[in-house]
Amino acid sequence: MGEEELFERPKIFSIKTQIGKERNVAELLKGRVKKTGDKNILSILVTPELRGYVFVEAYKADEVKKMIKAISYVRGMLEGNIPVEEMEKFLTPASSVEKITEGDIVEMIAGPFKGEMAKVTHIDASKEEITVELFDSVVPIPITVKGDQVRVVRKREEG
Amino acid sequence: MKTMYACKVCHIITDKDKCPICGAPTSKKWKGYVVIFDPTRSLIAQKMSVTKAGEYALRVR
């Protein structure tokens, strides 16, 4: 470790990757860091909110660039860096049911009821599941689905 | 590919159904992936209150 690093704050560098291969890139980079015993890279971060990017906490951009050379699925490194404070919000990813409230009208975007409209009757925040009643069914049967399988179409009207 | 689990308390990623560090139950429903190499110098490790190098999940259900 160089003397200047002792007083320097680490920065976050963004690596562009093929979408869906973020974890593969992180694991390949992890293997490379361990193999070379690199002291420049301090951590690697993959957040579900930012697809197509892997973030590396390090001191020197040049050394990160050298490290990611020839790693599969890497599409390059963005110029500049992000202050660590800006990454804080990504360290606690938002729950998929956070923006849904009981009474909302949702559209099913996955699963066997894809494309159907439904009304939210119950929310289980700990399991990130919601219970809905489909509009088009003759008998209103409650169906429990994952929060990421629906898209809010209309919020519940207040009052 | 082997199913990986994350500790519900300390978020460390493991292949066991019990956390090797704190002994808490693990879950296979987790999101986000962080590799900490140097917890003493890493600011992300400090923000996540991580003191041990390793792989961690950001969110565990």
CSV table of C-alpha atoms in Angstrom, one decimal:
chain,number,residue,atom,x,y,z
A,1,MET,CA,0.0,0.0,0.0
A,2,GLY,CA,1.4,3.4,-1.0
A,3,GLU,CA,1.7,6.2,1.5
A,4,GLU,CA,-0.8,8.4,-0.3
A,5,GLU,CA,-3.4,5.6,0.0
A,6,LEU,CA,-3.3,5.9,3.7
A,7,PHE,CA,-4.9,9.4,3.5
A,8,GLU,CA,-6.9,8.8,0.4
A,9,ARG,CA,-10.6,7.8,0.5
A,10,PRO,CA,-11.6,4.9,-1.6
A,11,LYS,CA,-13.9,5.7,-4.6
A,12,ILE,CA,-16.5,3.8,-6.4
A,13,PHE,CA,-15.9,2.9,-10.0
A,14,SER,CA,-18.6,1.6,-12.4
A,15,ILE,CA,-18.1,-1.3,-14.7
A,16,LYS,CA,-20.6,-1.8,-17.5
A,17,THR,CA,-21.5,-5.5,-18.0
A,18,GLN,CA,-23.9,-7.6,-20.1
A,19,ILE,CA,-27.3,-7.4,-18.5
A,20,GLY,CA,-28.0,-10.4,-16.2
A,21,LYS,CA,-24.3,-11.2,-15.9
A,22,GLU,CA,-23.5,-8.8,-13.1
A,23,ARG,CA,-22.9,-11.6,-10.5
A,24,ASN,CA,-20.8,-13.6,-12.9
A,25,VAL,CA,-18.5,-10.6,-13.5
A,26,ALA,CA,-18.3,-9.9,-9.7
A,27,GLU,CA,-17.3,-13.6,-9.1
A,28,LEU,CA,-14.7,-13.6,-11.9
A,29,LEU,CA,-13.3,-10.3,-10.6
A,30,LYS,CA,-13.3,-11.7,-7.0
A,31,GLY,CA,-11.3,-14.7,-8.2
A,32,ARG,CA,-8.8,-12.4,-10.0
A,33,VAL,CA,-8.3,-10.2,-6.9
A,34,LYS,CA,-7.7,-13.2,-4.7
A,35,LYS,CA,-5.3,-14.8,-7.1
A,36,THR,CA,-3.2,-11.7,-7.5
A,37,GLY,CA,-3.5,-10.5,-3.9
A,38,ASP,CA,-4.5,-7.1,-5.1
A,39,LYS,CA,-4.7,-4.4,-2.3
A,40,ASN,CA,-6.2,-1.7,-4.5
A,41,ILE,CA,-9.7,-3.2,-4.7
A,42,LEU,CA,-11.6,-3.1,-1.3
A,43,SER,CA,-15.0,-4.4,-2.3
A,44,ILE,CA,-17.3,-5.3,-5.2
A,45,LEU,CA,-21.0,-4.4,-5.2
A,46,VAL,CA,-23.9,-5.7,-7.3
A,47,THR,CA,-27.2,-4.1,-6.7
A,48,PRO,CA,-30.5,-5.4,-8.1
A,49,GLU,CA,-31.7,-1.9,-8.9
A,50,LEU,CA,-28.9,-1.1,-11.3
A,51,ARG,CA,-28.8,-3.8,-13.9
A,52,GLY,CA,-25.8,-4.0,-16.2
A,53,TYR,CA,-23.4,-2.5,-13.7
A,54,VAL,CA,-20.9,-3.8,-11.2
A,55,PHE,CA,-19.4,-1.3,-8.7
A,56,VAL,CA,-15.9,-1.6,-7.5
A,57,GLU,CA,-14.6,0.2,-4.4
A,58,ALA,CA,-11.0,1.0,-5.0
A,59,TYR,CA,-8.3,3.7,-4.8
A,60,LYS,CA,-6.9,3.7,-8.4
A,61,ALA,CA,-9.0,3.6,-11.6
A,62,ASP,CA,-6.0,2.4,-13.7
A,63,GLU,CA,-5.5,-0.6,-11.6
A,64,VAL,CA,-9.2,-1.5,-11.7
A,65,LYS,CA,-9.1,-1.1,-15.5
A,66,LYS,CA,-6.1,-3.5,-15.6
A,67,MET,CA,-8.0,-6.0,-13.4
A,68,ILE,CA,-11.1,-6.1,-15.5
A,69,LYS,CA,-9.2,-6.6,-18.8
A,70,ALA,CA,-10.4,-9.7,-20.7
A,71,ILE,CA,-13.1,-10.7,-18.1
A,72,SER,CA,-16.1,-12.1,-19.9
A,73,TYR,CA,-19.3,-10.1,-20.1
A,74,VAL,CA,-17.5,-6.8,-19.2
A,75,ARG,CA,-18.4,-4.0,-21.6
A,76,GLY,CA,-15.9,-1.4,-20.2
A,77,MET,CA,-15.5,1.0,-17.3
A,78,LEU,CA,-17.2,4.4,-17.0
A,79,GLU,CA,-15.0,7.4,-16.6
A,80,GLY,CA,-15.0,9.2,-13.3
A,81,ASN,CA,-16.2,7.9,-10.0
A,82,ILE,CA,-19.1,8.0,-7.5
A,83,PRO,CA,-18.7,9.2,-3.9
A,84,VAL,CA,-19.4,6.3,-1.5
A,85,GLU,CA,-22.2,8.4,0.1
A,86,GLU,CA,-24.2,8.2,-3.2
A,87,MET,CA,-24.1,4.4,-3.1
A,88,GLU,CA,-25.6,4.3,0.4
A,89,LYS,CA,-29.2,4.1,-0.8
A,90,PHE,CA,-28.4,1.0,-2.8
A,91,LEU,CA,-27.1,-0.9,0.2
A,92,THR,CA,-30.6,-1.4,1.5
A,93,PRO,CA,-32.7,-2.3,-1.6
A,94,ALA,CA,-36.3,-1.3,-1.6
A,95,SER,CA,-38.9,-3.9,-1.0
A,96,SER,CA,-41.0,-4.9,-4.0
A,97,VAL,CA,-44.2,-4.3,-2.1
A,98,GLU,CA,-43.1,-0.9,-0.7
A,99,LYS,CA,-45.0,1.1,-3.2
A,100,ILE,CA,-48.2,-1.0,-3.2
A,101,THR,CA,-51.1,-0.3,-0.8
A,102,GLU,CA,-54.3,-2.3,-0.2
A,103,GLY,CA,-57.0,-1.3,-2.6
A,104,ASP,CA,-54.6,-0.5,-5.5
A,105,ILE,CA,-55.5,-1.7,-9.0
A,106,VAL,CA,-52.6,-3.8,-10.4
A,107,GLU,CA,-51.8,-5.6,-13.6
A,108,MET,CA,-50.3,-9.1,-13.4
A,109,ILE,CA,-47.0,-9.0,-15.4
A,110,ALA,CA,-45.9,-12.5,-14.9
A,111,GLY,CA,-47.2,-16.0,-14.1
A,112,PRO,CA,-50.3,-17.8,-15.3
A,113,PHE,CA,-52.5,-14.7,-14.9
A,114,LYS,CA,-50.2,-12.4,-16.9
A,115,GLY,CA,-52.1,-9.5,-18.4
A,116,GLU,CA,-55.1,-9.7,-16.0
A,117,MET,CA,-56.2,-6.8,-13.8
A,118,ALA,CA,-56.7,-7.3,-10.1
A,119,LYS,CA,-57.4,-5.5,-6.8
A,120,VAL,CA,-54.9,-5.7,-3.9
A,121,THR,CA,-56.6,-7.1,-0.8
A,122,HIS,CA,-53.7,-7.9,1.5
A,123,ILE,CA,-49.9,-7.2,1.7
A,124,ASP,CA,-47.3,-9.3,3.5
A,125,ALA,CA,-44.3,-7.0,3.7
A,126,SER,CA,-42.0,-9.6,5.3
A,127,LYS,CA,-42.5,-12.2,2.6
A,128,GLU,CA,-42.8,-9.5,-0.1
A,129,GLU,CA,-46.1,-11.1,-1.2
A,130,ILE,CA,-49.5,-9.6,-2.0
A,131,THR,CA,-52.9,-11.1,-2.2
A,132,VAL,CA,-55.1,-10.0,-5.1
A,133,GLU,CA,-58.6,-10.6,-6.5
A,134,LEU,CA,-58.9,-10.9,-10.2
A,135,PHE,CA,-61.5,-8.7,-11.9
A,136,ASP,CA,-62.3,-11.1,-14.7
A,137,SER,CA,-63.0,-14.2,-12.5
A,138,VAL,CA,-66.6,-15.1,-11.9
A,139,VAL,CA,-66.0,-16.0,-8.3
A,140,PRO,CA,-63.5,-13.7,-6.4
A,141,ILE,CA,-60.8,-16.1,-5.4
A,142,PRO,CA,-57.8,-14.6,-3.5
A,143,ILE,CA,-54.5,-15.2,-5.2
A,144,THR,CA,-51.2,-14.7,-3.5
A,145,VAL,CA,-48.3,-13.6,-5.7
A,146,LYS,CA,-44.8,-12.1,-5.3
A,147,GLY,CA,-44.7,-8.3,-5.3
A,148,ASP,CA,-42.5,-8.1,-8.4
A,149,GLN,CA,-45.1,-10.0,-10.4
A,150,VAL,CA,-47.5,-7.0,-10.5
A,151,ARG,CA,-47.4,-3.4,-11.8
A,152,VAL,CA,-49.6,-0.8,-10.1
A,153,VAL,CA,-52.0,0.7,-12.7
A,154,ARG,CA,-54.1,2.9,-10.4
A,155,LYS,CA,-53.6,3.9,-6.8
A,156,ARG,CA,-56.4,3.5,-4.3
A,157,GLU,CA,-58.6,6.6,-4.3
A,158,GLU,CA,-58.4,8.3,-0.9
A,159,GLY,CA,-61.5,9.3,1.0
B,1,MET,CA,-24.9,-24.4,-9.9
B,2,LYS,CA,-25.0,-24.9,-6.2
B,3,THR,CA,-27.8,-23.1,-4.3
B,4,MET,CA,-26.4,-20.5,-2.1
B,5,TYR,CA,-28.0,-19.3,1.1
B,6,ALA,CA,-27.7,-16.0,3.0
B,7,CYS,CA,-27.8,-15.6,6.8
B,8,LYS,CA,-30.9,-13.8,7.9
B,9,VAL,CA,-29.0,-11.9,10.6
B,10,CYS,CA,-25.4,-11.1,9.3
B,11,HIS,CA,-26.3,-11.5,5.5
B,12,ILE,CA,-23.1,-13.6,4.8
B,13,ILE,CA,-23.5,-16.0,1.8
B,14,THR,CA,-22.9,-19.6,2.5
B,15,ASP,CA,-23.9,-23.1,1.1
B,16,LYS,CA,-25.1,-24.2,4.6
B,17,ASP,CA,-28.6,-24.0,6.1
B,18,LYS,CA,-27.1,-22.5,9.3
B,19,CYS,CA,-24.8,-19.4,9.4
B,20,PRO,CA,-21.2,-20.4,10.0
B,21,ILE,CA,-20.6,-17.1,11.8
B,22,CYS,CA,-23.6,-16.4,14.0
B,23,GLY,CA,-25.5,-19.7,13.8
B,24,ALA,CA,-28.7,-18.0,12.7
B,25,PRO,CA,-30.9,-19.7,10.0
B,26,THR,CA,-30.2,-18.9,6.4
B,27,SER,CA,-32.5,-18.3,3.5
B,28,LYS,CA,-32.2,-18.9,-0.2
B,29,LYS,CA,-34.3,-15.8,-1.0
B,30,TRP,CA,-31.8,-13.0,-1.1
B,31,LYS,CA,-30.9,-10.1,-3.4
B,32,GLY,CA,-27.8,-8.0,-4.1
B,33,TYR,CA,-24.2,-9.3,-3.9
B,34,VAL,CA,-21.3,-7.7,-2.1
B,35,VAL,CA,-17.7,-9.0,-1.9
B,36,ILE,CA,-15.7,-7.4,0.9
B,37,PHE,CA,-11.9,-7.9,0.7
B,38,ASP,CA,-10.7,-5.5,3.3
B,39,PRO,CA,-13.4,-4.6,5.9
B,40,THR,CA,-11.0,-2.2,7.8
B,41,ARG,CA,-10.4,0.1,4.8
B,42,SER,CA,-13.7,-0.4,2.9
B,43,LEU,CA,-16.3,2.3,3.4
B,44,ILE,CA,-19.0,0.0,2.1
B,45,ALA,CA,-18.1,-2.5,4.7
B,46,GLN,CA,-18.3,0.2,7.4
B,47,LYS,CA,-21.7,1.3,6.1
B,48,MET,CA,-23.0,-2.3,6.1
B,49,SER,CA,-21.4,-2.8,9.6
B,50,VAL,CA,-19.3,-5.7,8.2
B,51,THR,CA,-16.2,-6.7,10.1
B,52,LYS,CA,-15.2,-9.9,8.4
B,53,ALA,CA,-14.1,-10.3,4.7
B,54,GLY,CA,-16.4,-12.5,2.6
B,55,GLU,CA,-19.5,-12.5,0.4
B,56,TYR,CA,-22.7,-10.8,1.6
B,57,ALA,CA,-26.3,-10.3,0.4
B,58,LEU,CA,-27.9,-6.9,0.5
B,59,ARG,CA,-31.4,-8.1,1.3
B,60,VAL,CA,-32.5,-11.4,2.8
B,61,ARG,CA,-36.1,-12.6,3.1
